CSV table of C-alpha atoms in Angstrom, one decimal:
chain,number,residue,atom,x,y,z
A,1,MET,CA,0.0,0.1,0.1
A,2,GLN,CA,1.1,3.7,-0.4
A,3,MET,CA,0.3,6.0,2.5
A,4,THR,CA,-0.9,9.3,1.8
A,5,TRP,CA,-2.4,12.4,3.6
A,6,ARG,CA,-5.3,14.7,2.9
A,7,TRP,CA,-4.0,18.4,2.6
A,8,TYR,CA,-6.2,21.4,1.8
A,9,GLY,CA,-3.6,23.5,0.5
A,10,GLU,CA,-1.4,26.7,1.6
A,11,GLY,CA,-3.5,29.3,3.7
A,12,ASN,CA,-6.4,26.6,4.0
A,13,ASP,CA,-5.0,24.1,6.5
A,14,SER,CA,-3.6,24.4,9.7
A,15,VAL,CA,-1.2,21.5,8.9
A,16,THR,CA,2.1,22.4,7.1
A,17,LEU,CA,3.7,20.3,4.2
A,18,LYS,CA,6.9,20.5,6.7
A,19,GLN,CA,5.0,18.8,9.3
A,20,ILE,CA,3.6,16.1,7.2
A,21,LYS,CA,7.1,15.4,5.9
A,22,GLN,CA,8.0,14.3,9.6
A,23,ILE,CA,5.5,11.6,9.5
A,24,PRO,CA,7.1,8.4,8.6
A,25,GLY,CA,5.8,6.7,5.7
A,26,VAL,CA,3.6,9.5,4.1
A,27,GLU,CA,4.5,9.2,0.5
A,28,GLY,CA,1.8,11.4,-1.2
A,29,ILE,CA,-0.5,14.3,-0.9
A,30,VAL,CA,-4.2,14.0,-1.4
A,31,TRP,CA,-5.1,17.4,-2.8
A,32,ALA,CA,-7.5,19.4,-4.5
A,33,LEU,CA,-8.3,22.9,-5.9
A,34,HIS,CA,-10.9,23.7,-3.2
A,35,ASN,CA,-11.4,27.4,-4.5
A,36,LYS,CA,-12.9,25.7,-7.8
A,37,ALA,CA,-16.8,25.3,-7.7
A,38,ALA,CA,-18.3,22.1,-9.1
A,39,GLY,CA,-18.3,22.1,-13.0
A,40,GLU,CA,-15.5,24.5,-13.5
A,41,VAL,CA,-12.5,23.5,-15.1
A,42,TRP,CA,-9.3,23.0,-13.4
A,43,GLU,CA,-6.7,24.9,-15.6
A,44,VAL,CA,-3.1,23.5,-16.1
A,45,ALA,CA,-1.6,26.7,-14.3
A,46,GLU,CA,-3.4,26.1,-11.3
A,47,ILE,CA,-2.5,22.5,-11.1
A,48,GLU,CA,1.0,23.4,-11.5
A,49,GLU,CA,1.0,25.9,-8.6
A,50,VAL,CA,0.1,22.7,-6.4
A,51,ARG,CA,3.0,20.8,-8.1
A,52,LYS,CA,5.4,23.6,-7.1
A,53,GLN,CA,4.2,23.3,-3.7
A,54,LEU,CA,4.7,19.6,-3.1
A,55,GLU,CA,7.8,19.3,-5.1
A,56,PRO,CA,10.2,20.4,-2.3
A,57,TYR,CA,9.1,17.9,-0.1
A,58,GLY,CA,9.2,14.9,-2.6
A,59,PHE,CA,5.4,14.1,-2.2
A,60,ASN,CA,3.5,12.7,-5.0
A,61,MET,CA,0.2,14.1,-6.3
A,62,ASP,CA,-1.2,10.9,-7.6
A,63,VAL,CA,-4.6,11.2,-5.9
A,64,VAL,CA,-7.1,14.1,-6.0
A,65,GLU,CA,-10.0,14.1,-3.7
A,66,SER,CA,-12.3,15.5,-5.0
A,67,VAL,CA,-13.2,16.7,-8.4
A,68,ASN,CA,-16.7,17.3,-7.4
A,69,VAL,CA,-19.7,16.5,-9.6
A,70,HIS,CA,-22.2,19.2,-10.4
A,71,ASP,CA,-25.7,18.8,-9.1
A,72,ASP,CA,-27.0,19.2,-12.6
A,73,ILE,CA,-25.5,16.0,-13.4
A,74,LYS,CA,-26.8,14.3,-10.5
A,75,ILE,CA,-30.3,15.6,-11.2
A,76,GLY,CA,-30.0,14.9,-15.0
A,77,LEU,CA,-30.6,18.4,-16.3
A,78,PRO,CA,-30.1,19.2,-20.0
A,79,THR,CA,-26.9,21.4,-18.8
A,80,ARG,CA,-25.3,18.2,-17.6
A,81,ASP,CA,-23.6,17.5,-21.1
A,82,ALA,CA,-21.6,20.5,-21.1
A,83,LEU,CA,-20.5,20.2,-17.5
A,84,ILE,CA,-19.6,16.5,-18.4
A,85,GLU,CA,-16.9,18.0,-20.9
A,86,ASN,CA,-15.7,20.2,-18.6
A,87,TYR,CA,-15.0,17.4,-16.2
A,88,LYS,CA,-13.2,15.6,-19.1
A,89,THR,CA,-11.2,18.6,-19.8
A,90,THR,CA,-10.0,18.5,-15.9
A,91,LEU,CA,-9.3,14.9,-16.1
A,92,ARG,CA,-7.0,15.5,-19.2
A,93,ASN,CA,-5.3,18.4,-17.2
A,94,LEU,CA,-4.7,16.4,-14.3
A,95,ALA,CA,-3.2,13.4,-16.7
A,96,LYS,CA,-0.3,16.1,-17.5
A,97,PHE,CA,0.9,16.0,-13.9
A,98,GLY,CA,0.7,12.0,-13.5
A,99,VAL,CA,-2.6,11.9,-11.5
A,100,LYS,CA,-3.5,8.4,-11.3
A,101,VAL,CA,-6.8,8.2,-9.0
A,102,VAL,CA,-9.8,10.8,-8.7
A,103,CYS,CA,-12.0,10.6,-5.5
A,104,TYR,CA,-15.6,11.9,-6.1
A,105,ASN,CA,-19.2,11.3,-4.7
A,106,PHE,CA,-22.6,11.2,-5.9
A,107,MET,CA,-24.5,12.4,-2.8
A,108,PRO,CA,-27.5,14.9,-3.6
A,109,VAL,CA,-27.0,18.4,-2.2
A,110,PHE,CA,-25.0,17.5,1.0
A,111,ASP,CA,-21.5,15.9,1.1
A,112,TRP,CA,-20.7,14.3,4.7
A,113,THR,CA,-23.0,15.5,7.4
A,114,ARG,CA,-22.7,15.7,11.1
A,115,THR,CA,-24.7,17.4,14.1
A,116,ASP,CA,-21.7,18.2,16.3
A,117,LEU,CA,-18.4,19.0,15.0
A,118,HIS,CA,-16.7,19.4,18.6
A,119,HIS,CA,-18.2,16.7,20.5
A,120,GLU,CA,-16.3,16.0,23.4
A,121,LEU,CA,-15.3,12.5,24.2
A,122,PRO,CA,-14.7,10.8,27.7
A,123,ASP,CA,-11.1,11.4,27.4
A,124,GLY,CA,-11.4,15.2,26.8
A,125,SER,CA,-10.8,15.1,23.2
A,126,ASN,CA,-13.3,16.2,20.6
A,127,ALA,CA,-14.5,14.6,17.5
A,128,LEU,CA,-17.3,14.7,14.6
A,129,PHE,CA,-20.6,13.5,16.1
A,130,TYR,CA,-23.9,12.3,14.5
A,131,GLU,CA,-27.1,12.5,16.3
A,132,LYS,CA,-30.1,11.1,14.3
A,133,LYS,CA,-33.0,13.1,15.8
A,134,VAL,CA,-31.2,16.3,15.2
A,135,ILE,CA,-30.9,15.6,11.4
A,136,ARG,CA,-34.7,15.4,10.9
A,137,GLU,CA,-34.8,19.3,11.4
A,138,ASP,CA,-34.2,22.1,9.1
A,139,PRO,CA,-31.4,21.4,6.6
A,140,ILE,CA,-31.0,25.0,5.9
A,141,GLU,CA,-30.3,25.4,9.9
A,142,MET,CA,-28.0,22.2,9.6
A,143,ALA,CA,-26.1,23.8,6.9
A,144,ARG,CA,-25.7,27.0,8.7
A,145,TYR,CA,-24.5,25.3,11.6
A,146,ILE,CA,-21.8,23.5,9.7
A,147,ILE,CA,-20.3,26.6,8.0
A,148,GLU,CA,-20.2,28.3,11.2
A,149,GLY,CA,-18.6,25.7,12.9
A,150,SER,CA,-15.9,25.3,10.2
A,151,LYS,CA,-13.9,28.2,11.7
A,152,GLY,CA,-13.2,30.1,8.5
A,153,TYR,CA,-11.9,26.7,6.7
A,154,THR,CA,-13.3,25.6,3.3
A,155,MET,CA,-15.7,22.7,3.9
A,156,PRO,CA,-16.2,20.5,0.9
A,157,GLY,CA,-19.8,19.9,0.0
A,158,TRP,CA,-20.6,22.8,2.4
A,159,GLU,CA,-19.5,25.7,0.3
A,160,PRO,CA,-21.4,28.8,1.6
A,161,GLU,CA,-22.1,30.3,-2.1
A,162,ARG,CA,-23.5,27.1,-3.1
A,163,LEU,CA,-25.6,26.5,0.0
A,164,GLU,CA,-27.3,30.0,-0.4
A,165,HIS,CA,-29.5,28.4,-3.0
A,166,LEU,CA,-30.4,25.5,-0.8
A,167,LYS,CA,-34.2,25.8,-1.1
A,168,GLU,CA,-33.8,25.9,-5.1
A,169,LEU,CA,-31.5,22.8,-4.9
A,170,PHE,CA,-34.0,20.7,-2.7
A,171,GLU,CA,-36.9,22.0,-5.3
A,172,ALA,CA,-34.8,20.7,-8.2
A,173,TYR,CA,-34.1,17.4,-6.4
A,174,LYS,CA,-37.7,16.6,-5.9
A,175,PRO,CA,-38.0,14.5,-9.1
A,176,VAL,CA,-35.0,12.5,-8.6
A,177,THR,CA,-35.8,8.9,-7.2
A,178,LYS,CA,-33.3,6.5,-6.1
A,179,GLU,CA,-33.6,4.6,-9.4
A,180,LYS,CA,-33.1,8.0,-11.5
A,181,LEU,CA,-30.0,8.8,-9.5
A,182,TRP,CA,-28.6,5.7,-10.4
A,183,GLU,CA,-29.4,6.3,-14.0
A,184,ASN,CA,-27.6,9.5,-13.8
A,185,LEU,CA,-24.7,8.2,-12.4
A,186,LYS,CA,-24.5,5.6,-15.0
A,187,TYR,CA,-25.0,8.3,-17.8
A,188,PHE,CA,-22.1,10.3,-16.2
A,189,LEU,CA,-19.6,7.2,-15.7
A,190,GLU,CA,-20.3,6.1,-19.4
A,191,ALA,CA,-19.5,9.5,-20.5
A,192,ILE,CA,-16.3,9.8,-19.0
A,193,MET,CA,-14.7,6.2,-19.1
A,194,PRO,CA,-13.2,6.9,-22.7
A,195,THR,CA,-11.3,9.6,-21.0
A,196,CYS,CA,-10.3,8.0,-18.2
A,197,GLU,CA,-8.9,5.2,-20.5
A,198,GLU,CA,-7.2,7.9,-22.6
A,199,CYS,CA,-5.6,9.5,-19.5
A,200,ASN,CA,-5.1,6.5,-17.4
A,201,ILE,CA,-7.0,8.0,-14.6
A,202,LYS,CA,-9.2,5.9,-12.2
A,203,MET,CA,-12.3,7.1,-11.0
A,204,ALA,CA,-12.9,6.0,-7.1
A,205,ILE,CA,-16.3,6.9,-5.8
A,206,HIS,CA,-16.7,7.4,-1.9
A,207,GLN,CA,-19.6,6.1,-0.2
A,208,ASP,CA,-22.4,8.2,1.2
A,209,ASP,CA,-21.8,9.7,4.6
A,210,PRO,CA,-23.7,8.6,6.6
A,211,PRO,CA,-25.0,5.6,4.6
A,212,TRP,CA,-28.7,6.5,4.6
A,213,ASP,CA,-31.2,8.7,3.3
A,214,ILE,CA,-31.2,12.2,4.8
A,215,PHE,CA,-33.7,15.1,4.5
A,216,GLY,CA,-35.5,13.2,2.3
A,217,LEU,CA,-32.7,12.7,-0.4
A,218,PRO,CA,-31.6,9.5,-1.9
A,219,ARG,CA,-28.4,8.1,-0.8
A,220,LEU,CA,-26.8,5.3,-3.2
A,221,LEU,CA,-23.4,3.9,-2.0
A,222,VAL,CA,-24.7,2.7,1.4
A,223,ASP,CA,-24.0,-1.0,1.8
A,224,GLU,CA,-22.4,-4.2,0.2
A,225,ALA,CA,-25.4,-4.6,-2.1
A,226,ALA,CA,-25.2,-1.1,-3.4
A,227,ILE,CA,-21.5,-1.5,-3.9
A,228,ASP,CA,-22.1,-4.7,-5.9
A,229,LYS,CA,-24.6,-2.9,-8.1
A,230,PHE,CA,-22.2,0.1,-8.7
A,231,LEU,CA,-19.5,-2.0,-9.9
A,232,LYS,CA,-21.7,-3.7,-12.3
A,233,LEU,CA,-23.5,-0.7,-13.4
A,234,VAL,CA,-20.5,0.6,-15.6
A,235,ASP,CA,-18.3,-2.5,-15.6
A,236,ASN,CA,-15.0,-0.9,-16.5
A,237,PRO,CA,-11.6,-1.2,-14.5
A,238,TYR,CA,-11.3,2.4,-14.6
A,239,SER,CA,-14.3,2.9,-12.4
A,240,GLY,CA,-13.8,1.5,-8.9
A,241,LEU,CA,-13.8,2.6,-5.0
A,242,THR,CA,-12.7,4.9,-2.3
A,243,LEU,CA,-13.5,2.6,0.2
A,244,CYS,CA,-14.2,4.7,3.5
A,245,SER,CA,-14.5,2.4,6.7
A,246,GLY,CA,-16.3,5.2,8.6
A,247,SER,CA,-18.8,6.0,6.1
A,248,LEU,CA,-19.9,2.5,5.8
A,249,GLY,CA,-18.8,1.7,9.3
A,250,ALA,CA,-21.7,4.3,10.8
A,251,ASN,CA,-24.1,1.4,9.9
A,252,GLU,CA,-23.3,-1.4,12.3
A,253,LYS,CA,-24.7,-3.9,9.9
A,254,ASN,CA,-22.0,-3.3,7.4
A,255,ARG,CA,-18.7,-5.3,7.4
A,256,VAL,CA,-16.3,-3.6,5.7
A,257,ALA,CA,-13.5,-6.4,5.8
A,258,ASN,CA,-15.7,-8.4,3.8
A,259,ILE,CA,-16.0,-5.7,1.1
A,260,VAL,CA,-12.4,-5.3,0.9
A,261,ARG,CA,-12.0,-9.0,0.3
A,262,LYS,CA,-14.5,-9.1,-2.1
A,263,HIS,CA,-13.7,-6.0,-4.3
A,264,CYS,CA,-10.1,-5.5,-3.4
A,265,ASP,CA,-9.2,-5.2,-7.1
A,266,ARG,CA,-11.5,-2.5,-7.5
A,267,ILE,CA,-10.4,-0.4,-4.5
A,268,TYR,CA,-8.2,2.3,-6.0
A,269,PHE,CA,-8.0,4.4,-2.7
A,270,ALA,CA,-8.7,3.7,1.0
A,271,HIS,CA,-9.8,5.7,3.7
A,272,ILE,CA,-9.5,4.1,7.4
A,273,ARG,CA,-11.8,5.9,9.8
A,274,ASN,CA,-13.0,4.4,12.9
A,275,VAL,CA,-16.5,5.2,14.7
A,276,LYS,CA,-18.3,4.1,17.7
A,277,HIS,CA,-21.9,3.4,17.9
A,278,TYR,CA,-24.6,4.5,20.4
A,279,GLU,CA,-28.2,3.8,20.9
A,280,GLY,CA,-30.7,5.0,18.0
A,281,GLY,CA,-28.2,5.2,15.2
A,282,ASP,CA,-26.0,8.1,16.6
A,283,PHE,CA,-22.4,7.5,16.4
A,284,SER,CA,-19.0,9.4,17.2
A,285,GLU,CA,-15.5,9.5,15.3
A,286,VAL,CA,-13.0,8.1,17.7
A,287,SER,CA,-9.1,7.2,17.3
A,288,HIS,CA,-8.0,4.8,14.9
A,289,ARG,CA,-7.1,2.1,17.6
A,290,ASP,CA,-9.3,-0.7,16.9
A,291,CYS,CA,-10.6,-1.4,20.3
A,292,ASP,CA,-11.8,2.4,20.5
A,293,GLY,CA,-14.6,1.8,18.0
A,294,ASP,CA,-16.8,-0.6,16.4
A,295,VAL,CA,-15.8,-1.0,12.6
A,296,GLY,CA,-13.2,-3.6,13.0
A,297,ILE,CA,-10.3,-1.5,11.9
A,298,LEU,CA,-7.6,-4.5,12.5
A,299,ASP,CA,-9.8,-7.0,10.3
A,300,ILE,CA,-10.1,-4.1,7.5
A,301,ILE,CA,-6.3,-3.4,7.5
A,302,LYS,CA,-5.5,-7.5,7.6
A,303,ALA,CA,-8.2,-7.8,4.8
A,304,TYR,CA,-6.1,-5.2,2.6
A,305,HIS,CA,-2.7,-7.1,3.6
A,306,ASP,CA,-4.4,-10.5,2.8
A,307,CYS,CA,-5.5,-9.2,-0.6
A,308,GLY,CA,-2.0,-7.9,-1.6
A,309,TYR,CA,-3.5,-4.4,-1.9
A,310,THR,CA,-0.9,-2.0,-3.3
A,311,GLY,CA,-3.1,1.1,-3.8
A,312,TYR,CA,-3.3,4.3,-2.0
A,313,ILE,CA,-4.6,4.6,1.7
A,314,ARG,CA,-4.8,7.4,4.3
A,315,PRO,CA,-5.9,8.1,7.8
A,316,ASP,CA,-9.4,9.4,7.5
A,317,HIS,CA,-10.6,12.2,10.2
A,318,GLY,CA,-9.0,12.2,13.2
A,319,ARG,CA,-9.9,13.7,17.0
A,320,HIS,CA,-9.0,17.1,18.0
A,321,ILE,CA,-6.4,16.4,20.8
A,322,TRP,CA,-3.8,18.4,22.9
A,323,ASP,CA,-6.0,21.6,22.2
A,324,GLU,CA,-5.0,21.9,18.6
A,325,LYS,CA,-6.9,24.4,16.8
A,326,CYS,CA,-7.7,22.9,13.4
A,327,ARG,CA,-10.3,22.3,10.6
A,328,PRO,CA,-13.1,19.8,12.0
A,329,GLY,CA,-11.7,16.3,11.6
A,330,TYR,CA,-8.4,17.2,9.8
A,331,GLY,CA,-5.9,18.1,12.7
A,332,LEU,CA,-2.3,17.0,12.6
A,333,TYR,CA,-1.8,15.0,15.7
A,334,ASP,CA,-4.5,12.4,15.6
A,335,ARG,CA,-4.1,11.5,12.2
A,336,ALA,CA,-0.2,11.1,12.4
A,337,LEU,CA,-1.1,8.6,15.2
A,338,GLY,CA,-3.5,7.1,12.9
A,339,VAL,CA,-0.6,6.8,10.3
A,340,MET,CA,1.5,5.0,12.7
A,341,TYR,CA,-1.2,2.8,14.0
A,342,ILE,CA,-2.1,1.7,10.4
A,343,LEU,CA,1.4,1.2,9.5
A,344,GLY,CA,2.4,-0.5,12.6
A,345,VAL,CA,-0.4,-3.2,12.1
A,346,TRP,CA,0.8,-3.4,8.4
A,347,ASP,CA,4.4,-3.8,9.5
A,348,ALA,CA,3.6,-7.0,12.0
A,349,LEU,CA,1.7,-8.6,9.1
A,350,GLU,CA,4.5,-8.0,6.9
A,351,LYS,CA,6.9,-9.6,9.3
A,352,PHE,CA,4.8,-12.2,11.1
A,353,ASP,CA,2.6,-13.5,8.3
A,354,ASN,CA,5.6,-14.6,6.3
A,355,LYS,CA,7.0,-16.7,8.7
């Protein structure tokens, strides 16, 4: 496997490249142009600026997270074809810099959703938390809370300029059933696959977070059956998964390690995140240590190792510890601990499984 680290860019992240360089084992930076709205072309000169920032530290820029898909494509509006052409242009521009994997999602309106960005855990640290009864309330109020809680950092999927039109977006999604959303996802993938083949870029879809419908909006990538359906939808080796143990693991019925073993050859990017379940469907993100959560981190890492996984992996979401002031879920310290935990398990498997 190849260890990576998600970084939001200069001036948009509390963590510096110099700090990341000191974390053993991190080879690549997972990056994006966070100032670009969904549907806009990522220009060569803009990508070159990121390359210049990474080059002195020796990091690769193989993985992008994310090139967001415009809502018009998800809804299936007549404007989607022009937006898909823009997406193809972005893929071609990324290929000029050796990008190999593009993470994306197909969630309507919202990206990930949490009800508390700074929930205090028993050890005094803070983490992202989801309380199911709160999510039933006004989505506009929910969006306002997320934006205010971001403390000035960009929050992908929760951009203020986009959420200003929340009522209109909800109205536009009204005719979009779950089956229609599947159809629109298929249309998008079939349109871009020839470009992916041309550019040798693999598309890796992220699961819906949390893995159930919210605010009456349909969600697709929620369990093993849905992943099976997705991989058959456009059965092309350039269409695969960003398998997120935390997104899937929010539903305690999901067995992530089983999915890894079943579809390892189509997992191009792995997110290792741990969550703890509470009554009523509530959950909290916790440390990467297996016994602190309920998703089976050890089994998941072993599944990747047993399958001979050589793709990209990163610690996903960390607690806020040691009084760190950072983007919710994306501080330095707990994610660095996560890197070392994952690599420690992997090193042990390498050493003792071969004896």
